[in-house]
Short mmCIF file of C-alpha atoms in Angstrom, two decimals:
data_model
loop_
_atom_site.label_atom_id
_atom_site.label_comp_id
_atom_site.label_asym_id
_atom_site.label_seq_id
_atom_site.Cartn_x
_atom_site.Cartn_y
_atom_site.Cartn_z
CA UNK A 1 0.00 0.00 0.00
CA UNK A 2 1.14 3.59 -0.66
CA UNK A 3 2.20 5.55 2.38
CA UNK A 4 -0.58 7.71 2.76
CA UNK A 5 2.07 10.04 4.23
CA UNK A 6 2.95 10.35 0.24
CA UNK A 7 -0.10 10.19 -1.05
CA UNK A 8 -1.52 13.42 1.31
CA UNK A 9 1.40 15.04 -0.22
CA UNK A 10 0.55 14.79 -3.97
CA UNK A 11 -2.92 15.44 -3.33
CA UNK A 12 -2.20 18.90 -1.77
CA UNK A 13 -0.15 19.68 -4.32
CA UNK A 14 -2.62 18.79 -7.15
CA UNK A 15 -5.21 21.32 -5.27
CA UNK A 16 -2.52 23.92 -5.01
CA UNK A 17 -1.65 24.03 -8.19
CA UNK A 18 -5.69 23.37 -9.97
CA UNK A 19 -6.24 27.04 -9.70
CA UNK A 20 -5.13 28.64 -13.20
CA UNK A 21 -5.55 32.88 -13.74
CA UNK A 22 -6.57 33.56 -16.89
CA UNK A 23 -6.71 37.04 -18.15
CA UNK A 24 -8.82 38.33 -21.66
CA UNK A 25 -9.63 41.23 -22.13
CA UNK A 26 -11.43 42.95 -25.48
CA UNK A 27 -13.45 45.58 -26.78
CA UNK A 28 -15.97 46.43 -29.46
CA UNK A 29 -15.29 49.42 -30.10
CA UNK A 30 -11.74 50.92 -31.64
CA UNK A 31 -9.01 51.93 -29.46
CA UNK A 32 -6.22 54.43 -30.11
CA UNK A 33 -3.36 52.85 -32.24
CA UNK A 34 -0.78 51.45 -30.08
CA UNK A 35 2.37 53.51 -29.77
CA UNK A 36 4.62 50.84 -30.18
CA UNK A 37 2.31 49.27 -32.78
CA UNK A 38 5.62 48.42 -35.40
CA UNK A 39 6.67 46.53 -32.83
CA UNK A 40 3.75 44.25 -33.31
CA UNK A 41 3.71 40.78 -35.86
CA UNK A 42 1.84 41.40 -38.79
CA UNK A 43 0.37 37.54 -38.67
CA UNK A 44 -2.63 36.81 -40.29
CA UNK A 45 -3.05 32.79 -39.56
CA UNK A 46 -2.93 30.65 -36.73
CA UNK A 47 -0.13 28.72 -38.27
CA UNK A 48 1.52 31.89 -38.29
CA UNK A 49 0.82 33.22 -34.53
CA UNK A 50 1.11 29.87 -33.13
CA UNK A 51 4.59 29.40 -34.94
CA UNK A 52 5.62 32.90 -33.53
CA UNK A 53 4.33 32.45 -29.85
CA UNK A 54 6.37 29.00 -30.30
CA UNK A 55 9.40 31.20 -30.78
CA UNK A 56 8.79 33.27 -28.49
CA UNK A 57 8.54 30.75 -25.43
CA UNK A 58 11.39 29.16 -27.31
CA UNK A 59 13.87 32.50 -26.14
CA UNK A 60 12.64 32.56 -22.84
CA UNK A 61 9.88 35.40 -23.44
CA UNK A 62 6.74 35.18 -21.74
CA UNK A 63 4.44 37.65 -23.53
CA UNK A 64 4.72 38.40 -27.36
CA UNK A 65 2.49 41.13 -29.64
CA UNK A 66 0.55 40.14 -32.31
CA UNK A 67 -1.18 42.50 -34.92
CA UNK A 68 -4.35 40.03 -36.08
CA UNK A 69 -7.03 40.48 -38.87
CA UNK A 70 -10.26 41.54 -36.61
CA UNK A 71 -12.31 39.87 -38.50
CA UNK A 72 -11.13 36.65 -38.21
CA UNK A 73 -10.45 36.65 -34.22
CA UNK A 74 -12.39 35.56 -31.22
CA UNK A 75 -11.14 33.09 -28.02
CA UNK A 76 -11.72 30.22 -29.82
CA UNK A 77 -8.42 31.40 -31.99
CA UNK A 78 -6.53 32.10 -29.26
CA UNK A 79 -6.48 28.53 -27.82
CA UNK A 80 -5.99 27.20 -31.38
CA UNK A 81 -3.09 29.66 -31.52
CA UNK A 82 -1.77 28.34 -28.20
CA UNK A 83 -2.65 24.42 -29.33
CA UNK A 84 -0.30 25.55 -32.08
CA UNK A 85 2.34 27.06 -30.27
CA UNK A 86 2.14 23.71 -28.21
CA UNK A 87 2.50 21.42 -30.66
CA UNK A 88 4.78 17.96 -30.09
CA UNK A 89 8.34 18.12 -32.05
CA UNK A 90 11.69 16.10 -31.23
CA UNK A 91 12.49 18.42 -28.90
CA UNK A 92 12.57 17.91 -25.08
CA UNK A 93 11.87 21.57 -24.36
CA UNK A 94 8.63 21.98 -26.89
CA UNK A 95 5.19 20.52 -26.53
CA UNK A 96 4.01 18.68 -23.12
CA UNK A 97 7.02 20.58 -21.45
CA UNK A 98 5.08 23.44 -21.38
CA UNK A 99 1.23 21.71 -21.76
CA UNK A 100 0.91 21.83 -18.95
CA UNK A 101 3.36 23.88 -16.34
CA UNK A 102 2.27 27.20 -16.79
CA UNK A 103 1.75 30.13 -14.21
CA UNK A 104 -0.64 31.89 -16.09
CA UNK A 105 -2.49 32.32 -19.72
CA UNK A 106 -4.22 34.79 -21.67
CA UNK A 107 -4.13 38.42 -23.19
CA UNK A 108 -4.87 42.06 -23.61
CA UNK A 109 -5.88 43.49 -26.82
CA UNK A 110 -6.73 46.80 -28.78
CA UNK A 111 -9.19 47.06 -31.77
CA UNK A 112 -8.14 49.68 -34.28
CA UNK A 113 -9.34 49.58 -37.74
CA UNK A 114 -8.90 46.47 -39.32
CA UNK A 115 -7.14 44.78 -37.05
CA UNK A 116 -6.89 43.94 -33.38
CA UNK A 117 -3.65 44.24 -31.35
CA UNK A 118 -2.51 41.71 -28.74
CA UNK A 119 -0.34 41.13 -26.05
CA UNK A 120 -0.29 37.52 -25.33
CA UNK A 121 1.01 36.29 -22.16
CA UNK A 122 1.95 32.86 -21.46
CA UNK A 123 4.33 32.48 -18.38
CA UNK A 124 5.95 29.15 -17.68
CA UNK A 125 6.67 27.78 -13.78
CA UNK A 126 10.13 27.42 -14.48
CA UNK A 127 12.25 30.19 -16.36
CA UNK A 128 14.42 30.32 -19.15
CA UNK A 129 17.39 30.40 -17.29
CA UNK A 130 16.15 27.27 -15.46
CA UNK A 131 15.81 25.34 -18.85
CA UNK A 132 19.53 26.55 -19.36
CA UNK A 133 20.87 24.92 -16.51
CA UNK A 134 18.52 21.87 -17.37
CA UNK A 135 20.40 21.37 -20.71
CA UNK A 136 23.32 21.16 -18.72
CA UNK A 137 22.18 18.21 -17.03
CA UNK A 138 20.93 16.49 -20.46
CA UNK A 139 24.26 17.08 -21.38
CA UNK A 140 25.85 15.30 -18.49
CA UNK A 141 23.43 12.20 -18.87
CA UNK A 142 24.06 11.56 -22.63
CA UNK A 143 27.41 11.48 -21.80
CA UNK A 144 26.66 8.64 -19.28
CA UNK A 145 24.24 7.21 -21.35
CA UNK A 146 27.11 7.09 -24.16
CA UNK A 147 29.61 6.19 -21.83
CA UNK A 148 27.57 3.25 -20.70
CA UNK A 149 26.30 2.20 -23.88
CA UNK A 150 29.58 1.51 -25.49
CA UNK A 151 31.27 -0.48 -22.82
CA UNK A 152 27.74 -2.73 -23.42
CA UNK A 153 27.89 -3.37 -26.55
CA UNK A 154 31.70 -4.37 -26.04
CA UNK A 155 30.78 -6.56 -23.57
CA UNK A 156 26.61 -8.00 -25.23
CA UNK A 157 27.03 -7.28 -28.65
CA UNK A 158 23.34 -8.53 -28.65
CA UNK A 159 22.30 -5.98 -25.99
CA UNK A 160 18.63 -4.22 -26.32
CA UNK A 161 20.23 -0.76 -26.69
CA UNK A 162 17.10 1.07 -27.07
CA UNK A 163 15.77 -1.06 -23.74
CA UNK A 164 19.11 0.15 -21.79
CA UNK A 165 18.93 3.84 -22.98
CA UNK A 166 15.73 3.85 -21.41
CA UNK A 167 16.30 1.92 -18.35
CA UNK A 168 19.59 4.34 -17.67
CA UNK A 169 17.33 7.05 -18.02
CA UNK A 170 14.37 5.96 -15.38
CA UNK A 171 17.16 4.71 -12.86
CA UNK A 172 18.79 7.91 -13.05
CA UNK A 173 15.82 9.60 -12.05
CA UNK A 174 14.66 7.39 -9.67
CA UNK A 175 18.23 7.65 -8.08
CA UNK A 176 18.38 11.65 -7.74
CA UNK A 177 15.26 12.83 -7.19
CA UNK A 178 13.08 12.71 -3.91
CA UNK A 179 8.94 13.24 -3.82
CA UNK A 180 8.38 16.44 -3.10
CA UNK A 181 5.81 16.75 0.61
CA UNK A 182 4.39 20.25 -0.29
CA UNK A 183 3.70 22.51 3.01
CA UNK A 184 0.80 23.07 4.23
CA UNK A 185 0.47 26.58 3.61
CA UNK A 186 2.49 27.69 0.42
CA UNK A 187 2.64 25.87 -2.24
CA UNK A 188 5.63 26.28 -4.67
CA UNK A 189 5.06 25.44 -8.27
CA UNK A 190 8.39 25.58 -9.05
CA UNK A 191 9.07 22.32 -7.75
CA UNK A 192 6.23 20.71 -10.64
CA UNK A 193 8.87 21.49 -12.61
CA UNK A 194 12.08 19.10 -14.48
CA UNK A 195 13.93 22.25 -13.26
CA UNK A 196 13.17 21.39 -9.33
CA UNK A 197 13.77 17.31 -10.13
CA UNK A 198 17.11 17.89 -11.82
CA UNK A 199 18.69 20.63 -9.90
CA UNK A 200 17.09 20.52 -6.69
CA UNK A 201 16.64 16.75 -6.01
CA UNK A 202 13.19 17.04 -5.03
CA UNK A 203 9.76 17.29 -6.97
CA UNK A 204 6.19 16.27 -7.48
CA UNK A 205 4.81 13.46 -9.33
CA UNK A 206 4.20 16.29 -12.21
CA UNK A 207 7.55 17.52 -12.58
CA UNK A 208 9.31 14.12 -12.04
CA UNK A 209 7.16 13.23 -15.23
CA UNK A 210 8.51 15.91 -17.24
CA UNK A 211 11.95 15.52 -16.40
CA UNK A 212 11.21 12.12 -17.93
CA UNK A 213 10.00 13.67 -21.40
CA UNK A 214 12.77 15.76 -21.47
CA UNK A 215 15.42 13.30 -20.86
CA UNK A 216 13.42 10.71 -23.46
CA UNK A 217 13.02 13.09 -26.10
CA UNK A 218 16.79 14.46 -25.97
CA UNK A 219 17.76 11.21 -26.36
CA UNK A 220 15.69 10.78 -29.55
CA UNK A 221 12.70 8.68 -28.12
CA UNK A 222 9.10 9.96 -28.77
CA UNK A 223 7.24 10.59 -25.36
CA UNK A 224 4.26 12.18 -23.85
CA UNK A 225 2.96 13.21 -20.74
CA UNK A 226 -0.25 11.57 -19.45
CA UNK A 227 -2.51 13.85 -17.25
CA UNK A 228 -4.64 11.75 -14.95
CA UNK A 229 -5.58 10.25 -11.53
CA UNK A 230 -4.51 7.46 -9.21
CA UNK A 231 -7.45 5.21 -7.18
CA UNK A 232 -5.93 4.24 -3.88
CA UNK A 233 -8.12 1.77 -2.44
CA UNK A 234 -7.36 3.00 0.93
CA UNK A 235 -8.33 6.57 0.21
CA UNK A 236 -9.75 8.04 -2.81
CA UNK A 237 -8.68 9.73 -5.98
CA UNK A 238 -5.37 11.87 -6.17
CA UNK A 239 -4.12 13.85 -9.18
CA UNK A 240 -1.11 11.86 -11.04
CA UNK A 241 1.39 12.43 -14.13
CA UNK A 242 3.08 9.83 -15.61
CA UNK A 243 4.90 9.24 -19.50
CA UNK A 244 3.86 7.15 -21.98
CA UNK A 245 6.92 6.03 -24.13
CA UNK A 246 7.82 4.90 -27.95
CA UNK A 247 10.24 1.72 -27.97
CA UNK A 248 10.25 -0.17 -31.56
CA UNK A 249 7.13 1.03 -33.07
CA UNK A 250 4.90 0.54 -29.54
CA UNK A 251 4.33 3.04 -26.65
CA UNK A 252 4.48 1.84 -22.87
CA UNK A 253 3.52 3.46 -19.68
CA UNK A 254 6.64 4.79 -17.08
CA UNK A 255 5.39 5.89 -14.18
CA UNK A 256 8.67 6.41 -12.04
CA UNK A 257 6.88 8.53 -9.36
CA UNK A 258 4.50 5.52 -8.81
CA UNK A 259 7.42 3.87 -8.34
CA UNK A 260 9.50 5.82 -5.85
CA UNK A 261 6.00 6.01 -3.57
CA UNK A 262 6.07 2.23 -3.06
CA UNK A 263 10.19 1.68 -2.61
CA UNK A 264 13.42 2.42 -4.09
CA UNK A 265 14.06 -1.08 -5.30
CA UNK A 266 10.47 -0.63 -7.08
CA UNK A 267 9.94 -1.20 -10.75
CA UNK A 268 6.51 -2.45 -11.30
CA UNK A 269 6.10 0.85 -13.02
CA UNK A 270 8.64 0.29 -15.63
CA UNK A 271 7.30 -0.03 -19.44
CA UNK A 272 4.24 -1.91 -18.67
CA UNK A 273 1.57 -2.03 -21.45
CA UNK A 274 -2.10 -1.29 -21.50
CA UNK A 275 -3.45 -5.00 -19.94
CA UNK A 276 -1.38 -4.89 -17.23
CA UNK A 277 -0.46 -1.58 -15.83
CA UNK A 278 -2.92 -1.76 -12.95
CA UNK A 279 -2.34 -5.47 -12.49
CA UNK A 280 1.16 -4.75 -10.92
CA UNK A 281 0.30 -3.42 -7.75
CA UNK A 282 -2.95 -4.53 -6.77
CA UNK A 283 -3.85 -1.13 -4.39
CA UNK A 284 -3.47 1.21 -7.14
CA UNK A 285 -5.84 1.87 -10.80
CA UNK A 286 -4.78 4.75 -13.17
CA UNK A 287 -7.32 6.67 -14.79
CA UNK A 288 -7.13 9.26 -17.29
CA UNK A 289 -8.06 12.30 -16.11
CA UNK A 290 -11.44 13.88 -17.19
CA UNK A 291 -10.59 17.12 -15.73
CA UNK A 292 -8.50 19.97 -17.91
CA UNK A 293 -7.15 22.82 -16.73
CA UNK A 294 -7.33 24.59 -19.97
CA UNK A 295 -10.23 26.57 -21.50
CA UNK A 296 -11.10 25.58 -25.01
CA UNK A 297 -11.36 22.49 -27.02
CA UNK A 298 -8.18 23.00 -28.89
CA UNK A 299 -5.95 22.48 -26.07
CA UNK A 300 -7.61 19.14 -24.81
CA UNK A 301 -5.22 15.97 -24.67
CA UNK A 302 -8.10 13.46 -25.53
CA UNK A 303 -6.17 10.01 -24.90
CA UNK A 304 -8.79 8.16 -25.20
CA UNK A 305 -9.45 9.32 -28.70
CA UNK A 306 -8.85 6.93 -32.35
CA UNK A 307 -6.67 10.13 -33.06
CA UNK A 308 -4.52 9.55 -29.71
CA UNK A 309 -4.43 5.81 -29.81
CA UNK A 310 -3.54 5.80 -33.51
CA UNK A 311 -0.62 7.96 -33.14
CA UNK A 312 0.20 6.59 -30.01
CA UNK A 313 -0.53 2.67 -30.13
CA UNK A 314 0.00 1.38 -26.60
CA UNK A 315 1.46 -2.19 -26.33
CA UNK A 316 -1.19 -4.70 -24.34
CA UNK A 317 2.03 -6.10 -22.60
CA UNK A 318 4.79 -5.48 -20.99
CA UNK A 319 8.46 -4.42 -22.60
CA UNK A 320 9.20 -8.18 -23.55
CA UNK A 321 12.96 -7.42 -21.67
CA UNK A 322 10.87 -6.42 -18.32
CA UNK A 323 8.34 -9.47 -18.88
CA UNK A 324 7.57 -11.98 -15.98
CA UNK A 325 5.32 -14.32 -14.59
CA UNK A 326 4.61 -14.05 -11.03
CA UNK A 327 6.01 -16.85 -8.56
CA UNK A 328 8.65 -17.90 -11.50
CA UNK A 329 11.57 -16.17 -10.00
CA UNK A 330 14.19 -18.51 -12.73
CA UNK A 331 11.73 -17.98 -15.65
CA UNK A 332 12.07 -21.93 -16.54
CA UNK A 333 8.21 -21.78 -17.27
CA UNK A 334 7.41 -23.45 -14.12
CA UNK A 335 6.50 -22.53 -10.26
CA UNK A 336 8.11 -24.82 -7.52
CA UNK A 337 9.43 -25.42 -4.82
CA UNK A 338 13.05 -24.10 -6.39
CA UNK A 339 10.72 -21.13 -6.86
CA UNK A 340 10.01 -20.27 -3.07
CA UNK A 341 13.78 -21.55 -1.96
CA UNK A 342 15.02 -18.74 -4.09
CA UNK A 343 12.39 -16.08 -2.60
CA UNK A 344 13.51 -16.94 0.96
CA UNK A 345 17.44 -17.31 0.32
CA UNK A 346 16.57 -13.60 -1.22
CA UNK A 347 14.81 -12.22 2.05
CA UNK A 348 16.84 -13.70 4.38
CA UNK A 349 20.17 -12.17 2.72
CA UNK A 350 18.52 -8.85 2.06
CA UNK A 351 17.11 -8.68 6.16
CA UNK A 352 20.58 -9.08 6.74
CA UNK A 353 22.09 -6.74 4.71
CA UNK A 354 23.77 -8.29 1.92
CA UNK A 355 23.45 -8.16 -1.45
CA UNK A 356 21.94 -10.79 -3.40
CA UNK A 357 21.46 -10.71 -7.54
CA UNK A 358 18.42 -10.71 -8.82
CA UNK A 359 17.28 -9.14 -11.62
CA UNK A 360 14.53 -6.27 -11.41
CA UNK A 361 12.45 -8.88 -13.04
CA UNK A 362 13.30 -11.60 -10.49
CA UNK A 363 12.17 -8.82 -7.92
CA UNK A 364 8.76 -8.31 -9.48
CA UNK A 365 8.06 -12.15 -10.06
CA UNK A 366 9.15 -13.17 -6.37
CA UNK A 367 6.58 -10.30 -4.37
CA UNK A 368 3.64 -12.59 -5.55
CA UNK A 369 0.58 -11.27 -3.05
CA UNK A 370 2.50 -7.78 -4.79
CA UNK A 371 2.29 -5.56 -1.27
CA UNK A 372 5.84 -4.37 -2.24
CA UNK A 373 7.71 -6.46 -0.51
CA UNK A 374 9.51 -9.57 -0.86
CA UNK A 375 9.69 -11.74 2.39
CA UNK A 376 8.88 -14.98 4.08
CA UNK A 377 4.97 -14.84 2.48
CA UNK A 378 5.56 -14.80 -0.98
CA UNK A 379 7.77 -18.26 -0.43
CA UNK A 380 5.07 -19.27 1.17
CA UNK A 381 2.21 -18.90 -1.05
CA UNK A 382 4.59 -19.92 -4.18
CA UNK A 383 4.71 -23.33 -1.98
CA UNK A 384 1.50 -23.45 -1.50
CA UNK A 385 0.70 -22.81 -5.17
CA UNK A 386 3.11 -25.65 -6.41
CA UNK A 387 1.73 -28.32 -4.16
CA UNK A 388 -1.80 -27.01 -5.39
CA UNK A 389 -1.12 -27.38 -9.07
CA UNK A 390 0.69 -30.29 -9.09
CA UNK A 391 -2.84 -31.93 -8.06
CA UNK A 392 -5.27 -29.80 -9.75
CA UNK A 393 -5.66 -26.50 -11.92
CA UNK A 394 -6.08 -23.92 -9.24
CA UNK A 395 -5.30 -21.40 -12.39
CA UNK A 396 -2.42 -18.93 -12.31
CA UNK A 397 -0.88 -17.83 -8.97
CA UNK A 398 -2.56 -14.82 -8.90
CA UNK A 399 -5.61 -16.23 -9.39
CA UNK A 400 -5.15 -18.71 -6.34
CA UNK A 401 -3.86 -16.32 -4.39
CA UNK A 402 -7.00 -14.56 -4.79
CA UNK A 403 -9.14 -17.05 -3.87
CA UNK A 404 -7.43 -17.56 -0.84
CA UNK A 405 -8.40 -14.48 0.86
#
């Protein structure tokens, strides 16, 4: 079960962070010409603004001015303007980096003549100077990464590079960066940000996701951010982020915040696919969120959508390098009693200190009754699931162990 310790401290930092400002203002009638009205982009298309407010956020500027055909503006532009500006491209620092980690959104305008004049303000949590110093540290881990990657393939020429890229990645996160507890009275969005994970060592669920997507995508791996919410059994609904990631022409779920909640040894949240995602950990469901932030159809993430799924076609499985079967800790296609020997030679080195080598895999497929754990239980249940089957089909040994309680 997650501590609800944690799980307090996500959901007040969901609420903090649900209230957005938003700021339009516009008039019918004309308005003096703006002084500085040649300082304003003659754009006449939302390809065109949303290209130029792109730019814009790309320098590090928060507000931009726009000179727009009156005629052909109303709100409904300005979010398709913004859905433009927002767009997905190979970049780490484009797209759901700034979706949805913003401060504030809107703008002021004046109507003269033909046209309408606007100052559009989008400002980010993090600054420019943040995303600076978090280029630095993409810099430092591709250089890991590459350093890593080469003294594999010297050593498995057959390695899964794509598989270890990926895993370097979510360990290195999972490593250096702590859930952030948010206080009970101010709430700091800064630490939503990749900024706070990577510099500071500390963040929410939010920006531990898009220091993810930043890291994936600089390394040349498509990725997106999921907006949604976890179901604790225990207590309710809290707000969640979590990636969704492209590996050989199939996407699979990361949800390394998920992860650090339930233990640092924890990867049950690793690359699963879309049937079995919420049959890892048995407290915990993940639901898409039906809740956005934003005003306006055009800047809705529908995932459930043909569009969505088409573009982003989610495996049904697991990564086949992360695959397991419960209770079949050597993955010889049987559960024994060599099984449950290996599970307790595991928990009784580990409870007293040492080291013993088992694969993450190994890890997942020994905590059978899957409470995060690995102990004297799980051998037990494997045992009492081999000297089931070997006289009837009681099923898989999940299924048995369900019927058990």
């Amino acid at each position: 079960m997650i501590p609800r310790k944690i799980l307090s401290a996500v959901l007040s930092a969901a609420l903090a962070a649900a209230a957005v400002p938003y700021n339009f203002s516009a008039k019918a009638a004309d308005d003096k010409l703006p002084v500085n009205a040649d300082e304003y982009a003659k754009l006449s298309s939302v390809e065109e603004a949303g290209g130029f407010l792109h730019n814009c956020l790309q320098s590090g500027k928060s507000s931009t001015l726009i000179r727009y055909p009156r005629k052909l503006w109303n709100d409904d532009i300005f979010y398709q303007v913004v859905a433009e500006a927002l767009k997905e491209t190979s970049s780490g620092f484009n797209g759901d980096y700034w979706r949805y980690f913003y401060d504030s959104m809107g703008y002021n305008c004046l109507y003269n003549g033909d046209y309408i004049y606007l100052d559009m303000n989008l400002t980010l949590y993090s600054s420019h100077e943040h995303d600076i110093e978090l280029i630095k540290r993409c810099n430092y881990l591709k250089s890991k990464i590459n350093s890593e990657i080469i003294n594999l393939k010297n050593t498995t020429p057959t390695a899964d590079i794509d598989f270890e890229k990926i895993k370097i990645i979510y360990n290195y996160i999972k490593d250096n960066v702590k859930l952030y507890e948010s206080p009970t009275t101010v709430y700091d969005t800064l630490y939503d940000t990749a900024y706070a994970a990577a510099v500071k060592g500390t963040a929410t669920p939010k920006g531990i996701a898009q220091l993810f997507y930043v890291f994936a995508k600089e390394e040349g791996f498509d990725c997106r951010i999921i907006k949604g919410e976890l179901n604790e059994n225990s207590g309710g609904y809290v707000n969640n982020y979590w990636n969704i990631v492209g590996i050989n022409g199939k996407y699979y779920y990361v949800d390394a915040a998920l992860d650090m909640m339930i233990g640092t040894n924890s990867t049950y949240y690793f690359l699963n696919g879309e049937g079995d995602i919420d049959n890892i950990y048995k407290d915990v469901q993940h639901y898409y969120s039906s809740y956005n932030n934003f005003c306006g159809e055009a800047l809705k993430v529908d995932y459930l959508s043909k569009e969505f799924k088409a573009a982003y076609p989610i495996s049904d499985t697991r990564y086949p390098a992360v695959a397991f079967d419960y209770g079949d800790v050597n993955s010889n296609n049987k559960i024994d009693a060599v099984d449950a020997s290996s599970i307790l030679i595991y928990y009784a080195a580990t409870s007293a200190g040492k080291t013993v080598s088992f694969s993450d895999t190994q890890r997942l497929s020994a905590d059978v009754n899957r409470n995060g754990k690995i102990d004297a239980v799980d051998a037990s249940l494997v045992l009492s699931y081999y000297a089931a089957s070997s006289v009837k089909n009681v099923g898989t040994i999940s299924e048995y162990i369900n019927k058990l309680k």
